[in-house]
Amino acid sequence: MKQPKAHLLQSIAVAVILIAVWEGACRVFDISPIVLPTPSSVLVRLYALFTTGMIWPHLWATLIEVLSGFVLGCVAGLVFGAMISLIPVFERLVYPYLVALQTLPKVAIAPLFIIWFGYGLTSKIVITALVCFFPVLVSVIAGFHSTDKDQLDMMKAFGATKWQTLTRLRIPSALVLIFAGLEIAAVLAVIGAIVGEFVGAQVGLGYLVVTLNFGMDVPGVFAVLIVLSAIGLAMHGLMRYAARRYIFWIRRSEAPVMT
Amino acid sequence: MMASLKVKREDSAHLAPVSGADIAKPAMIRIAGLEKRFKTRSGETVNALTSVDLDIRENEFISVVGPSGCGKTTLLRILAGLENASSGIVQCDGAQISGPRPDVGMVFQQATLLPWNTVLTNVLLPAHLKNDKSGLTVKRAEGLLAFMGLKDFAQKYPFELSGGMQQRVSICRALMREPRILLMDEPFGALDAMTRESMNMELMRVWSEERKTVIFITHSIPEAVLLGDRVVVMSPRPGRISEVIDVDVGRPRTLQTMATPRFGEICDHIRTIFGAQSLTATAL
């Protein structure tokens, strides 16, 4: 148990040193706060954003977009992934179009969604869902393909029906890769919501970044970025926790590493 | 030395008396003129098995030994009903084997336990697949685990067990529905030598308690001889039976049996068969 503790201390030490160098460099070279604000000024701004209550409506809006988009995208990814994996006709008819859709850069079609779904939360939720959809879809398909051949033989030798093989072997086997996909989607969800807000919004952390940037409040922009990465880390952590709970048989060292 | 061996090609129903089997009864499993051909991706036809004839009596322990590519696993898969023969007779109790049978238990080279289920649930799998969840069944599973020295591991997960223990669980699972036939495909191939020897002894103990017809595939000659009533020696390209050898070594056999001269003679003889094969291969 000593090893992880030592590693944690080292990581913290690196962070402290980096922030100290950043702070020192800004002061020694007298860098303009518009170019690079000092960490201390960012922290002060971050504190102010919360105490003045300015950030709350934006934070809520973004959280709603991220969470609903994530859930919608993941559910759609799971459903389509399962259908493509289990129904051959579906794979032939639908999968090529889904792949074609995936090749479209989401940022480029975001303005269309604003036109179709308006400036409100709906357009951002749709964009987020679309961004989350593909990693989940691909991981579900890969997951169903990853069933161990020997275990399939084993089920067959013991006289399992197709349905029993599906529920007792193929779905649990697929979970390992599905959770890897969910982890990626969790992080992408934040990006999706912010992209949507950049293109057109009246509220949200992405909208706040654009506004603060416009007002040359660079420490404010940094402060919002910290909040955004905190949301991303929390989403990722949540999925890691769920993965460890539901696919407990994969030891940590073997768990898919996703960033 | 060779002359003293009771070695003969299996071509008739007249067989030398061997220990485990009941010779009065007709063959339980009958394989005659079995052929198995595969089509490769490039469209070539490969003969995995060619003119395989073998009769197996009830409660007989048959070891199958041969180099990789000799079709021994294919033979077992056909007996398990996982694959169909291209032609020939593969019968059990006079009925052609065309799919998995309920009276067959199978043990694979990998333990193939379901990692998300506990040891007990894994052993119960064959019963659960038949929607049998009675208390009696659970009792039987627990009894099997206790018999295999795994009593305290029933609620553990497979990843908490060593390789040897996992394979023991998979043997319990194969025995769960009291099969008449046990098919084992190099079950101890992935284990280290020490574990392997103790597993051999374990298997002997199981077989003496719950008599079954066992078809045991291995690439270890001593293992084949130690366990088998008869050893089927196979050779590759195309996969076929070169010889069927009666192991006229008394039971119970222990690890000390491996030190007896008779045991050594039989092993040497099998090695000679393989040696002759590789010589022919070089000559060709």
Coordinates of N, CA and C in Angstrom, one line a residue, chain B residues 119 123 140-156 160-162 164-172 175 198-199 201-203 205-206 209:
Chain B
V119 N -17.6 -19.4 -7.8 CA -17.2 -20.8 -8.1 C -18.5 -21.7 -8.1
V123 N -20.2 -23.9 -11.1 CA -20.4 -25.4 -11.1 C -21.9 -25.7 -11.4
R140 N -25.5 -31.1 -4.5 CA -24.6 -31.9 -5.3 C -23.3 -31.0 -5.7
A141 N -23.6 -29.8 -6.1 CA -22.5 -28.9 -6.5 C -21.5 -28.7 -5.3
E142 N -22.1 -28.5 -4.2 CA -21.3 -28.3 -3.0 C -20.5 -29.5 -2.6
G143 N -21.2 -30.7 -2.8 CA -20.5 -32.0 -2.6 C -19.3 -32.2 -3.5
L144 N -19.5 -31.8 -4.8 CA -18.4 -32.0 -5.8 C -17.3 -31.1 -5.4
L145 N -17.6 -29.8 -5.0 CA -16.5 -28.9 -4.6 C -15.8 -29.4 -3.4
A146 N -16.5 -29.9 -2.5 CA -15.8 -30.5 -1.3 C -14.9 -31.7 -1.7
F147 N -15.5 -32.5 -2.6 CA -14.7 -33.7 -3.0 C -13.4 -33.2 -3.7
M148 N -13.4 -32.1 -4.4 CA -12.2 -31.6 -5.1 C -11.4 -30.7 -4.2
G149 N -11.7 -30.6 -2.9 CA -11.0 -29.8 -1.9 C -11.2 -28.3 -2.1
L150 N -12.4 -27.9 -2.6 CA -12.6 -26.5 -2.9 C -13.8 -26.0 -2.0
K151 N -14.0 -26.7 -0.9 CA -15.2 -26.4 -0.1 C -15.2 -24.9 0.3
D152 N -14.1 -24.4 0.7 CA -14.0 -23.0 1.2 C -14.0 -22.0 0.1
F153 N -14.1 -22.4 -1.1 CA -13.9 -21.5 -2.2 C -15.2 -21.2 -3.0
A154 N -16.3 -21.9 -2.5 CA -17.6 -21.8 -3.2 C -18.0 -20.4 -3.5
Q155 N -17.8 -19.5 -2.6 CA -18.3 -18.1 -2.8 C -17.2 -17.2 -3.4
K156 N -16.1 -17.8 -3.7 CA -15.0 -16.9 -4.3 C -15.3 -16.8 -5.8
E160 N -9.9 -15.3 -8.2 CA -9.2 -15.4 -6.9 C -8.5 -16.8 -6.7
L161 N -8.7 -17.6 -7.7 CA -8.2 -19.0 -7.7 C -6.9 -19.2 -8.5
S162 N -6.1 -20.2 -8.2 CA -4.9 -20.5 -9.0 C -5.4 -21.3 -10.2
G164 N -4.7 -24.3 -11.3 CA -5.1 -25.6 -11.0 C -6.4 -25.7 -10.3
M165 N -6.7 -24.8 -9.4 CA -8.0 -24.7 -8.8 C -9.1 -24.4 -9.8
Q166 N -8.8 -23.5 -10.7 CA -9.8 -23.1 -11.7 C -10.2 -24.4 -12.5
Q167 N -9.1 -25.2 -12.9 CA -9.4 -26.3 -13.7 C -10.2 -27.4 -12.9
R168 N -9.9 -27.4 -11.6 CA -10.7 -28.3 -10.7 C -12.2 -27.9 -10.7
V169 N -12.4 -26.6 -10.7 CA -13.8 -26.1 -10.7 C -14.5 -26.5 -12.0
S170 N -13.7 -26.4 -13.1 CA -14.3 -26.8 -14.4 C -14.6 -28.3 -14.5
I171 N -13.8 -29.1 -13.8 CA -14.1 -30.5 -13.7 C -15.4 -30.8 -12.9
C172 N -15.5 -30.0 -11.8 CA -16.8 -30.1 -11.0 C -17.9 -29.8 -11.9
L175 N -18.9 -32.5 -14.2 CA -19.5 -33.7 -13.5 C -20.9 -33.3 -13.0
S198 N -0.4 -33.5 -9.6 CA -1.4 -33.7 -8.6 C -2.8 -33.7 -9.2
M199 N -3.0 -33.0 -10.3 CA -4.3 -33.0 -11.0 C -4.5 -34.4 -11.6
M201 N -3.5 -37.2 -10.3 CA -3.9 -38.0 -9.2 C -5.4 -37.7 -8.8
E202 N -5.7 -36.5 -8.9 CA -7.0 -36.0 -8.5 C -8.0 -36.7 -9.5
L203 N -7.7 -36.6 -10.8 CA -8.6 -37.2 -11.8 C -8.8 -38.7 -11.6
R205 N -8.6 -40.2 -8.8 CA -9.5 -40.4 -7.7 C -11.0 -40.1 -8.1
V206 N -11.2 -39.1 -8.9 CA -12.6 -38.8 -9.4 C -13.1 -40.0 -10.1
E209 N -14.1 -42.9 -8.1 CA -15.4 -42.7 -7.4 C -16.6 -42.7 -8.3

